Short mmCIF file of N, CA and C in Angstrom, two decimals:
data_model
loop_
_atom_site.label_atom_id
_atom_site.label_comp_id
_atom_site.label_asym_id
_atom_site.label_seq_id
_atom_site.Cartn_x
_atom_site.Cartn_y
_atom_site.Cartn_z
N MET A 29 0.84 -1.18 0.00
CA MET A 29 0.00 0.00 0.00
C MET A 29 0.89 1.25 0.00
N LYS A 30 0.55 2.19 -0.84
CA LYS A 30 1.32 3.43 -0.94
C LYS A 30 1.07 4.30 0.29
N PRO A 31 2.10 5.05 0.72
CA PRO A 31 1.91 5.98 1.83
C PRO A 31 1.06 7.17 1.39
N GLN A 32 0.51 7.86 2.35
CA GLN A 32 -0.17 9.12 2.07
C GLN A 32 0.88 10.23 2.14
N GLY A 33 0.85 11.14 1.18
CA GLY A 33 1.85 12.19 1.12
C GLY A 33 1.35 13.50 1.71
N TYR A 34 2.20 14.13 2.48
CA TYR A 34 1.88 15.41 3.11
C TYR A 34 3.02 16.39 2.85
N ILE A 35 2.65 17.58 2.40
CA ILE A 35 3.62 18.64 2.14
C ILE A 35 3.46 19.72 3.21
N LEU A 36 4.53 20.04 3.89
CA LEU A 36 4.50 21.06 4.94
C LEU A 36 4.62 22.45 4.32
N ALA A 37 3.59 23.26 4.53
CA ALA A 37 3.59 24.63 4.02
C ALA A 37 2.92 25.56 5.04
N GLY A 38 3.06 25.25 6.30
CA GLY A 38 2.37 26.01 7.34
C GLY A 38 3.25 26.93 8.14
N GLY A 39 4.50 27.08 7.73
CA GLY A 39 5.41 27.94 8.48
C GLY A 39 5.19 29.42 8.18
N TYR A 40 5.96 30.23 8.85
CA TYR A 40 5.84 31.68 8.68
C TYR A 40 6.63 32.22 7.51
N SER A 41 7.53 31.41 6.95
CA SER A 41 8.39 31.86 5.84
C SER A 41 9.11 33.16 6.21
N SER A 42 9.53 33.27 7.46
CA SER A 42 10.12 34.52 7.94
C SER A 42 11.43 34.86 7.22
N ARG A 43 12.23 33.88 6.88
CA ARG A 43 13.47 34.17 6.16
C ARG A 43 13.19 34.56 4.71
N MET A 44 12.12 34.03 4.14
CA MET A 44 11.76 34.35 2.75
C MET A 44 11.05 35.70 2.68
N GLY A 45 10.26 36.01 3.70
CA GLY A 45 9.53 37.27 3.70
C GLY A 45 8.14 37.18 3.10
N ARG A 46 7.82 36.04 2.54
CA ARG A 46 6.49 35.78 1.99
C ARG A 46 6.32 34.26 1.85
N ASP A 47 5.15 33.81 1.48
CA ASP A 47 4.81 32.40 1.41
C ASP A 47 5.76 31.63 0.48
N LYS A 48 6.62 30.79 1.07
CA LYS A 48 7.59 30.03 0.28
C LYS A 48 6.92 29.11 -0.73
N GLY A 49 5.87 28.45 -0.32
CA GLY A 49 5.22 27.48 -1.19
C GLY A 49 4.74 28.06 -2.50
N ARG A 50 4.49 29.37 -2.53
CA ARG A 50 4.00 30.04 -3.74
C ARG A 50 5.11 30.68 -4.57
N GLU A 51 6.33 30.66 -4.06
CA GLU A 51 7.44 31.21 -4.85
C GLU A 51 7.59 30.36 -6.11
N VAL A 52 7.87 31.02 -7.22
CA VAL A 52 7.92 30.34 -8.51
C VAL A 52 9.37 30.09 -8.94
N VAL A 53 9.64 28.85 -9.31
CA VAL A 53 10.93 28.44 -9.86
C VAL A 53 10.63 27.67 -11.14
N ASP A 54 11.27 28.06 -12.21
CA ASP A 54 11.05 27.42 -13.51
C ASP A 54 9.57 27.40 -13.88
N GLY A 55 8.86 28.48 -13.56
CA GLY A 55 7.46 28.63 -13.93
C GLY A 55 6.47 27.88 -13.07
N THR A 56 6.94 27.29 -11.98
CA THR A 56 6.08 26.47 -11.13
C THR A 56 6.24 26.84 -9.66
N PRO A 57 5.14 26.96 -8.89
CA PRO A 57 5.27 27.23 -7.45
C PRO A 57 6.04 26.09 -6.77
N LEU A 58 6.81 26.44 -5.76
CA LEU A 58 7.60 25.44 -5.05
C LEU A 58 6.76 24.26 -4.57
N VAL A 59 5.57 24.54 -4.03
CA VAL A 59 4.73 23.46 -3.53
C VAL A 59 4.39 22.48 -4.65
N SER A 60 4.27 22.96 -5.87
CA SER A 60 3.97 22.09 -7.00
C SER A 60 5.18 21.27 -7.42
N HIS A 61 6.39 21.83 -7.23
CA HIS A 61 7.61 21.07 -7.53
C HIS A 61 7.66 19.80 -6.69
N ILE A 62 7.50 19.96 -5.38
CA ILE A 62 7.62 18.79 -4.51
C ILE A 62 6.43 17.85 -4.72
N ALA A 63 5.26 18.38 -4.97
CA ALA A 63 4.11 17.52 -5.25
C ALA A 63 4.37 16.66 -6.47
N GLY A 64 4.94 17.25 -7.51
CA GLY A 64 5.26 16.50 -8.71
C GLY A 64 6.26 15.38 -8.46
N ALA A 65 7.19 15.61 -7.55
CA ALA A 65 8.21 14.61 -7.25
C ALA A 65 7.65 13.43 -6.45
N ILE A 66 6.65 13.67 -5.62
CA ILE A 66 6.16 12.59 -4.75
C ILE A 66 4.92 11.89 -5.27
N THR A 67 4.19 12.50 -6.19
CA THR A 67 2.88 12.01 -6.61
C THR A 67 2.84 10.55 -7.02
N GLU A 68 3.80 10.10 -7.78
CA GLU A 68 3.78 8.71 -8.28
C GLU A 68 3.95 7.67 -7.17
N SER A 69 4.56 8.06 -6.07
CA SER A 69 4.87 7.10 -5.01
C SER A 69 3.91 7.13 -3.83
N VAL A 70 2.94 8.03 -3.86
CA VAL A 70 2.01 8.15 -2.73
C VAL A 70 0.57 7.94 -3.19
N ALA A 71 -0.28 7.58 -2.24
CA ALA A 71 -1.70 7.36 -2.54
C ALA A 71 -2.44 8.67 -2.73
N SER A 72 -1.99 9.71 -2.04
CA SER A 72 -2.64 11.02 -2.10
C SER A 72 -1.63 12.08 -1.70
N VAL A 73 -1.92 13.33 -2.07
CA VAL A 73 -1.08 14.46 -1.67
C VAL A 73 -1.97 15.48 -0.97
N THR A 74 -1.58 15.83 0.24
CA THR A 74 -2.30 16.84 1.02
C THR A 74 -1.28 17.86 1.51
N VAL A 75 -1.62 19.12 1.40
CA VAL A 75 -0.76 20.18 1.91
C VAL A 75 -1.24 20.55 3.32
N ILE A 76 -0.30 20.69 4.23
CA ILE A 76 -0.60 21.16 5.59
C ILE A 76 -0.17 22.61 5.66
N ALA A 77 -1.13 23.49 5.90
CA ALA A 77 -0.87 24.93 5.90
C ALA A 77 -1.43 25.56 7.18
N LYS A 78 -1.37 26.87 7.25
CA LYS A 78 -1.93 27.56 8.41
C LYS A 78 -3.44 27.46 8.45
N THR A 79 -4.07 27.46 7.26
CA THR A 79 -5.54 27.43 7.19
C THR A 79 -6.00 26.38 6.18
N ASP A 80 -7.17 25.84 6.43
CA ASP A 80 -7.80 24.93 5.47
C ASP A 80 -7.94 25.65 4.14
N GLY A 81 -7.68 24.94 3.06
CA GLY A 81 -7.91 25.49 1.73
C GLY A 81 -6.87 26.47 1.23
N ALA A 82 -5.80 26.71 1.98
CA ALA A 82 -4.82 27.74 1.61
C ALA A 82 -4.18 27.51 0.24
N TYR A 83 -4.11 26.27 -0.21
CA TYR A 83 -3.51 25.97 -1.51
C TYR A 83 -4.51 25.32 -2.47
N SER A 84 -5.77 25.40 -2.15
CA SER A 84 -6.76 24.77 -3.03
C SER A 84 -6.83 25.47 -4.38
N ASP A 85 -6.47 26.76 -4.45
CA ASP A 85 -6.46 27.44 -5.75
C ASP A 85 -5.40 26.87 -6.68
N LEU A 86 -4.42 26.15 -6.13
CA LEU A 86 -3.40 25.49 -6.93
C LEU A 86 -3.76 24.02 -7.19
N GLY A 87 -4.93 23.62 -6.73
CA GLY A 87 -5.40 22.26 -6.97
C GLY A 87 -5.04 21.26 -5.90
N PHE A 88 -4.62 21.71 -4.73
CA PHE A 88 -4.22 20.80 -3.67
C PHE A 88 -5.23 20.75 -2.54
N ALA A 89 -5.52 19.54 -2.08
CA ALA A 89 -6.26 19.39 -0.83
C ALA A 89 -5.38 19.99 0.25
N THR A 90 -5.94 20.88 1.05
CA THR A 90 -5.14 21.58 2.06
C THR A 90 -5.87 21.55 3.39
N ILE A 91 -5.15 21.12 4.43
CA ILE A 91 -5.71 21.10 5.77
C ILE A 91 -4.89 22.02 6.66
N ALA A 92 -5.53 22.51 7.71
CA ALA A 92 -4.84 23.37 8.66
C ALA A 92 -4.02 22.53 9.63
N ASP A 93 -2.89 23.08 10.01
CA ASP A 93 -2.05 22.45 11.03
C ASP A 93 -2.90 22.27 12.29
N LYS A 94 -2.92 21.05 12.83
CA LYS A 94 -3.73 20.72 14.01
C LYS A 94 -3.36 21.60 15.21
N THR A 95 -2.08 21.77 15.43
CA THR A 95 -1.59 22.63 16.50
C THR A 95 -0.55 23.56 15.90
N PRO A 96 -0.94 24.79 15.55
CA PRO A 96 -0.01 25.72 14.91
C PRO A 96 1.21 26.02 15.78
N ASP A 97 2.23 26.50 15.14
CA ASP A 97 3.44 27.00 15.79
C ASP A 97 4.34 25.93 16.41
N LEU A 98 4.18 24.69 15.98
CA LEU A 98 5.06 23.63 16.46
C LEU A 98 6.10 23.24 15.42
N GLY A 99 6.08 23.91 14.28
CA GLY A 99 7.04 23.60 13.23
C GLY A 99 6.74 22.26 12.58
N PRO A 100 7.76 21.66 11.96
CA PRO A 100 7.55 20.40 11.26
C PRO A 100 7.00 19.29 12.13
N LEU A 101 7.38 19.28 13.41
CA LEU A 101 6.87 18.22 14.30
C LEU A 101 5.36 18.30 14.44
N GLY A 102 4.82 19.51 14.52
CA GLY A 102 3.37 19.69 14.55
C GLY A 102 2.74 19.25 13.24
N GLY A 103 3.42 19.50 12.13
CA GLY A 103 2.94 19.05 10.83
C GLY A 103 2.92 17.54 10.75
N LEU A 104 3.92 16.89 11.32
CA LEU A 104 3.95 15.43 11.33
C LEU A 104 2.78 14.88 12.15
N GLU A 105 2.53 15.48 13.30
CA GLU A 105 1.38 15.04 14.10
C GLU A 105 0.09 15.22 13.31
N THR A 106 -0.06 16.36 12.64
CA THR A 106 -1.26 16.62 11.83
C THR A 106 -1.41 15.56 10.75
N ALA A 107 -0.33 15.22 10.07
CA ALA A 107 -0.38 14.21 9.01
C ALA A 107 -0.81 12.86 9.58
N MET A 108 -0.23 12.47 10.69
CA MET A 108 -0.55 11.17 11.28
C MET A 108 -2.00 11.08 11.73
N VAL A 109 -2.52 12.17 12.27
CA VAL A 109 -3.92 12.19 12.71
C VAL A 109 -4.85 12.20 11.50
N ASP A 110 -4.45 12.89 10.44
CA ASP A 110 -5.29 13.00 9.24
C ASP A 110 -5.30 11.72 8.41
N ALA A 111 -4.26 10.92 8.48
CA ALA A 111 -4.14 9.72 7.64
C ALA A 111 -5.41 8.86 7.74
N ASP A 112 -5.90 8.45 6.57
CA ASP A 112 -7.13 7.66 6.50
C ASP A 112 -7.05 6.35 7.26
N THR A 113 -5.89 5.71 7.17
CA THR A 113 -5.70 4.42 7.82
C THR A 113 -4.33 4.41 8.48
N PRO A 114 -4.16 3.55 9.47
CA PRO A 114 -2.81 3.43 10.04
C PRO A 114 -1.84 2.97 8.96
N GLY A 115 -0.64 3.46 9.03
CA GLY A 115 0.36 3.09 8.03
C GLY A 115 1.37 4.21 7.85
N TRP A 116 1.94 4.26 6.67
CA TRP A 116 3.02 5.20 6.40
C TRP A 116 2.50 6.54 5.87
N VAL A 117 3.17 7.61 6.31
CA VAL A 117 2.96 8.94 5.73
C VAL A 117 4.32 9.45 5.25
N LEU A 118 4.31 10.06 4.10
CA LEU A 118 5.51 10.71 3.58
C LEU A 118 5.39 12.18 3.94
N LEU A 119 6.41 12.71 4.56
CA LEU A 119 6.43 14.12 4.93
C LEU A 119 7.48 14.80 4.07
N ALA A 120 7.09 15.90 3.42
CA ALA A 120 8.02 16.65 2.57
C ALA A 120 7.83 18.14 2.80
N ALA A 121 8.92 18.88 2.82
CA ALA A 121 8.85 20.33 2.95
C ALA A 121 8.50 20.95 1.61
N CYS A 122 7.73 22.02 1.64
CA CYS A 122 7.29 22.67 0.40
C CYS A 122 8.43 23.35 -0.35
N ASP A 123 9.55 23.58 0.33
CA ASP A 123 10.62 24.34 -0.29
C ASP A 123 11.72 23.49 -0.94
N TRP A 124 11.48 22.19 -1.07
CA TRP A 124 12.43 21.31 -1.77
C TRP A 124 12.31 21.51 -3.27
N VAL A 125 13.42 21.64 -3.94
CA VAL A 125 13.45 21.63 -5.41
C VAL A 125 14.52 20.65 -5.86
N GLY A 126 14.28 20.06 -6.99
CA GLY A 126 15.24 19.11 -7.53
C GLY A 126 15.09 17.69 -7.02
N VAL A 127 14.07 17.44 -6.22
CA VAL A 127 13.83 16.09 -5.70
C VAL A 127 13.38 15.19 -6.84
N GLN A 128 13.93 14.00 -6.89
CA GLN A 128 13.58 13.04 -7.93
C GLN A 128 12.57 12.02 -7.38
N GLY A 129 11.62 11.67 -8.20
CA GLY A 129 10.62 10.68 -7.81
C GLY A 129 11.23 9.36 -7.39
N GLU A 130 12.35 8.98 -8.00
CA GLU A 130 13.02 7.73 -7.65
C GLU A 130 13.49 7.74 -6.20
N TRP A 131 13.83 8.92 -5.69
CA TRP A 131 14.28 9.01 -4.31
C TRP A 131 13.15 8.64 -3.37
N VAL A 132 11.96 9.12 -3.69
CA VAL A 132 10.80 8.81 -2.86
C VAL A 132 10.52 7.31 -2.92
N GLU A 133 10.64 6.75 -4.10
CA GLU A 133 10.42 5.31 -4.24
C GLU A 133 11.45 4.52 -3.43
N THR A 134 12.68 5.01 -3.34
CA THR A 134 13.71 4.38 -2.51
C THR A 134 13.27 4.35 -1.06
N LEU A 135 12.71 5.46 -0.58
CA LEU A 135 12.19 5.51 0.79
C LEU A 135 11.08 4.48 0.97
N VAL A 136 10.15 4.45 0.02
CA VAL A 136 9.00 3.55 0.11
C VAL A 136 9.47 2.09 0.15
N GLN A 137 10.44 1.75 -0.65
CA GLN A 137 10.95 0.37 -0.69
C GLN A 137 11.59 -0.05 0.64
N ALA A 138 12.09 0.91 1.39
CA ALA A 138 12.73 0.61 2.69
C ALA A 138 11.74 0.60 3.85
N SER A 139 10.47 0.86 3.58
CA SER A 139 9.47 0.92 4.66
C SER A 139 8.95 -0.49 4.94
N VAL A 140 9.70 -1.18 5.77
CA VAL A 140 9.39 -2.58 6.09
C VAL A 140 8.79 -2.69 7.49
N PRO A 141 8.10 -3.80 7.77
CA PRO A 141 7.54 -3.99 9.11
C PRO A 141 8.62 -3.88 10.19
N GLY A 142 8.25 -3.28 11.29
CA GLY A 142 9.16 -3.12 12.41
C GLY A 142 9.94 -1.82 12.39
N ILE A 143 9.92 -1.12 11.26
CA ILE A 143 10.60 0.17 11.14
C ILE A 143 9.51 1.25 11.23
N HIS A 144 9.80 2.34 11.91
CA HIS A 144 8.81 3.42 12.06
C HIS A 144 9.22 4.73 11.43
N ALA A 145 10.47 4.81 10.94
CA ALA A 145 10.92 6.01 10.24
C ALA A 145 11.97 5.59 9.21
N VAL A 146 11.87 6.18 8.02
CA VAL A 146 12.83 5.92 6.95
C VAL A 146 13.29 7.28 6.43
N ALA A 147 14.60 7.52 6.50
CA ALA A 147 15.11 8.83 6.07
C ALA A 147 16.52 8.70 5.51
N PHE A 148 16.87 9.64 4.66
CA PHE A 148 18.23 9.73 4.15
C PHE A 148 19.09 10.38 5.23
N ASN A 149 20.36 10.00 5.24
CA ASN A 149 21.30 10.60 6.18
C ASN A 149 22.61 10.84 5.44
N ASP A 150 22.93 12.11 5.26
CA ASP A 150 24.17 12.51 4.58
C ASP A 150 25.14 13.13 5.58
N GLY A 151 25.21 12.53 6.75
CA GLY A 151 25.99 13.09 7.85
C GLY A 151 25.06 13.66 8.90
N ARG A 152 23.84 13.92 8.47
CA ARG A 152 22.76 14.32 9.39
C ARG A 152 21.45 13.84 8.75
N TRP A 153 20.47 13.64 9.59
CA TRP A 153 19.17 13.18 9.10
C TRP A 153 18.53 14.21 8.19
N GLN A 154 17.79 13.74 7.20
CA GLN A 154 17.01 14.60 6.31
C GLN A 154 15.53 14.30 6.58
N PRO A 155 14.98 14.86 7.65
CA PRO A 155 13.63 14.49 8.10
C PRO A 155 12.48 15.11 7.31
N LEU A 156 12.78 16.02 6.39
CA LEU A 156 11.69 16.69 5.68
C LEU A 156 11.50 16.17 4.26
N LEU A 157 12.03 15.00 4.02
CA LEU A 157 11.70 14.16 2.88
C LEU A 157 11.90 12.75 3.42
N ALA A 158 10.92 12.29 4.18
CA ALA A 158 11.07 11.03 4.91
C ALA A 158 9.71 10.38 5.13
N LEU A 159 9.77 9.10 5.46
CA LEU A 159 8.56 8.33 5.79
C LEU A 159 8.49 8.12 7.30
N TYR A 160 7.27 8.21 7.81
CA TYR A 160 7.02 7.97 9.23
C TYR A 160 5.79 7.07 9.34
N HIS A 161 5.86 6.11 10.23
CA HIS A 161 4.71 5.22 10.43
C HIS A 161 3.82 5.81 11.52
N THR A 162 2.52 5.68 11.33
CA THR A 162 1.59 6.23 12.31
C THR A 162 1.74 5.55 13.68
N ASP A 163 2.38 4.39 13.73
CA ASP A 163 2.64 3.75 15.03
C ASP A 163 3.55 4.59 15.91
N SER A 164 4.21 5.57 15.33
CA SER A 164 5.09 6.43 16.13
C SER A 164 4.40 7.71 16.61
N LEU A 165 3.08 7.78 16.44
CA LEU A 165 2.33 8.98 16.87
C LEU A 165 2.52 9.26 18.36
N THR A 166 2.54 8.24 19.18
CA THR A 166 2.74 8.45 20.62
C THR A 166 4.10 9.09 20.88
N THR A 167 5.12 8.63 20.19
CA THR A 167 6.45 9.23 20.34
C THR A 167 6.43 10.69 19.91
N VAL A 168 5.78 10.98 18.79
CA VAL A 168 5.67 12.36 18.31
C VAL A 168 5.00 13.22 19.38
N ARG A 169 3.89 12.74 19.91
CA ARG A 169 3.17 13.52 20.93
C ARG A 169 3.99 13.69 22.20
N ASP A 170 4.72 12.65 22.59
CA ASP A 170 5.59 12.77 23.76
C ASP A 170 6.65 13.84 23.55
N HIS A 171 7.23 13.88 22.36
CA HIS A 171 8.25 14.90 22.07
C HIS A 171 7.64 16.29 22.09
N ILE A 172 6.42 16.43 21.60
CA ILE A 172 5.75 17.73 21.65
C ILE A 172 5.54 18.15 23.10
N LYS A 173 5.04 17.23 23.93
CA LYS A 173 4.81 17.55 25.36
C LYS A 173 6.09 17.94 26.06
N GLU A 174 7.19 17.28 25.69
CA GLU A 174 8.48 17.54 26.34
C GLU A 174 9.21 18.75 25.74
N GLY A 175 8.63 19.36 24.72
CA GLY A 175 9.26 20.51 24.09
C GLY A 175 10.42 20.16 23.17
N LYS A 176 10.53 18.90 22.80
CA LYS A 176 11.58 18.46 21.87
C LYS A 176 11.03 18.62 20.46
N ARG A 177 11.50 19.60 19.73
CA ARG A 177 10.93 19.90 18.42
C ARG A 177 11.80 19.40 17.26
N ALA A 178 12.99 18.92 17.56
CA ALA A 178 13.89 18.47 16.49
C ALA A 178 13.38 17.16 15.89
N MET A 179 13.16 17.18 14.59
CA MET A 179 12.63 16.00 13.90
C MET A 179 13.60 14.82 13.97
N TRP A 180 14.90 15.08 13.94
CA TRP A 180 15.85 13.98 14.02
C TRP A 180 15.73 13.21 15.32
N GLN A 181 15.29 13.89 16.38
CA GLN A 181 15.12 13.22 17.66
C GLN A 181 13.99 12.19 17.59
N VAL A 182 12.95 12.49 16.84
CA VAL A 182 11.87 11.52 16.66
C VAL A 182 12.40 10.32 15.88
N ILE A 183 13.13 10.58 14.80
CA ILE A 183 13.67 9.48 14.00
C ILE A 183 14.53 8.57 14.86
N GLU A 184 15.37 9.16 15.69
CA GLU A 184 16.26 8.35 16.51
C GLU A 184 15.55 7.67 17.67
N ALA A 185 14.37 8.14 18.02
CA ALA A 185 13.62 7.56 19.14
C ALA A 185 12.79 6.34 18.73
N VAL A 186 12.68 6.09 17.45
CA VAL A 186 11.88 4.96 16.96
C VAL A 186 12.78 4.06 16.11
N PRO A 187 12.36 2.80 15.89
CA PRO A 187 13.14 1.96 14.98
C PRO A 187 13.20 2.63 13.61
N ASN A 188 14.41 2.79 13.07
CA ASN A 188 14.55 3.56 11.84
C ASN A 188 15.43 2.87 10.81
N ALA A 189 15.27 3.30 9.59
CA ALA A 189 16.13 2.86 8.49
C ALA A 189 16.87 4.09 7.99
N ARG A 190 18.18 4.04 8.08
CA ARG A 190 19.05 5.14 7.64
C ARG A 190 19.52 4.80 6.24
N LEU A 191 19.14 5.63 5.27
CA LEU A 191 19.52 5.39 3.89
C LEU A 191 20.59 6.37 3.45
N SER A 192 21.53 5.88 2.67
CA SER A 192 22.53 6.77 2.09
C SER A 192 21.84 7.66 1.06
N PRO A 193 22.30 8.89 0.91
CA PRO A 193 21.70 9.76 -0.10
C PRO A 193 21.80 9.13 -1.48
N PRO A 194 20.76 9.29 -2.29
CA PRO A 194 20.76 8.70 -3.62
C PRO A 194 21.62 9.50 -4.59
N PRO A 195 21.96 8.91 -5.74
CA PRO A 195 22.71 9.65 -6.75
C PRO A 195 21.97 10.94 -7.14
N GLY A 196 22.72 12.02 -7.23
CA GLY A 196 22.14 13.30 -7.60
C GLY A 196 21.63 14.12 -6.43
N TRP A 197 21.77 13.60 -5.22
CA TRP A 197 21.26 14.26 -4.01
C TRP A 197 21.75 15.72 -3.92
N GLU A 198 23.01 15.91 -4.27
CA GLU A 198 23.60 17.25 -4.14
C GLU A 198 22.98 18.25 -5.10
N SER A 199 22.25 17.78 -6.09
CA SER A 199 21.62 18.71 -7.06
C SER A 199 20.29 19.26 -6.57
N ALA A 200 19.77 18.70 -5.48
CA ALA A 200 18.52 19.20 -4.90
C ALA A 200 18.84 20.18 -3.79
N GLY A 201 17.84 20.92 -3.36
CA GLY A 201 18.06 21.84 -2.26
C GLY A 201 16.76 22.39 -1.72
N GLN A 202 16.88 23.03 -0.59
CA GLN A 202 15.73 23.69 0.02
C GLN A 202 15.95 25.20 -0.13
N ILE A 203 14.90 25.88 -0.52
CA ILE A 203 14.96 27.32 -0.73
C ILE A 203 14.29 27.99 0.45
N ASN A 204 15.12 28.53 1.34
CA ASN A 204 14.61 29.12 2.58
C ASN A 204 14.57 30.64 2.60
N ASP A 205 15.29 31.27 1.69
CA ASP A 205 15.34 32.74 1.71
C ASP A 205 15.50 33.29 0.30
N GLN A 206 15.45 34.60 0.18
CA GLN A 206 15.52 35.26 -1.13
C GLN A 206 16.85 34.99 -1.83
N ALA A 207 17.95 34.92 -1.08
CA ALA A 207 19.25 34.66 -1.70
C ALA A 207 19.28 33.26 -2.33
N ALA A 208 18.78 32.27 -1.61
CA ALA A 208 18.73 30.91 -2.15
C ALA A 208 17.82 30.84 -3.37
N LEU A 209 16.71 31.56 -3.32
CA LEU A 209 15.78 31.60 -4.45
C LEU A 209 16.45 32.21 -5.67
N ALA A 210 17.13 33.33 -5.49
CA ALA A 210 17.81 33.99 -6.60
C ALA A 210 18.91 33.11 -7.17
N LYS A 211 19.64 32.43 -6.30
CA LYS A 211 20.70 31.53 -6.73
C LYS A 211 20.13 30.38 -7.55
N TRP A 212 19.02 29.80 -7.09
CA TRP A 212 18.40 28.69 -7.81
C TRP A 212 17.88 29.15 -9.17
N ARG A 213 17.23 30.32 -9.18
CA ARG A 213 16.70 30.84 -10.43
C ARG A 213 17.81 31.14 -11.43
N ALA A 214 18.98 31.50 -10.94
CA ALA A 214 20.11 31.81 -11.82
C ALA A 214 20.85 30.55 -12.29
N GLY A 215 20.42 29.40 -11.76
CA GLY A 215 21.04 28.14 -12.15
C GLY A 215 22.29 27.78 -11.37
N ASN A 216 22.54 28.51 -10.29
CA ASN A 216 23.71 28.24 -9.44
C ASN A 216 23.30 27.39 -8.26
N ARG A 217 22.99 26.17 -8.54
CA ARG A 217 22.47 25.28 -7.50
C ARG A 217 23.58 24.76 -6.68
#
């Protein structure tokens, strides 16, 4: 069974100065870039934003973050609660560009019984393009209660699969601010 895909777009975009998910690269909003990369490997794509429907004008089912202001960890909790059935959810940040669909399929192939998180690790965890099993919801909630917001801490707290970065990994990136956006648009990735 394919995982349900969730794109995180509920942050303040404070470094960007405006909604990152709507920034356009190569004629396409960032949120659409990552959606295009994950679509083939997931059962559905839902955007998690500040408000319900925030990206519906772009054709995306959009739900509000269950508990705002918790960052990606709150988005993960929202995804797990929203999932139609227990199982895997793919979590991806809206500001990823250059992600290849094959990378997502690599994650999916590593999602075996007994594992609750699957992520790439290039010297550090890459938790914003990763799979999480809904069986780890209690761990996520415990981390929220304890004020532990680092996503890597959740990955390390559950049985996990650490994958080496796939070929071409260095050609992808996250666009967090205007300088990174300008650099990407200029082709200086």
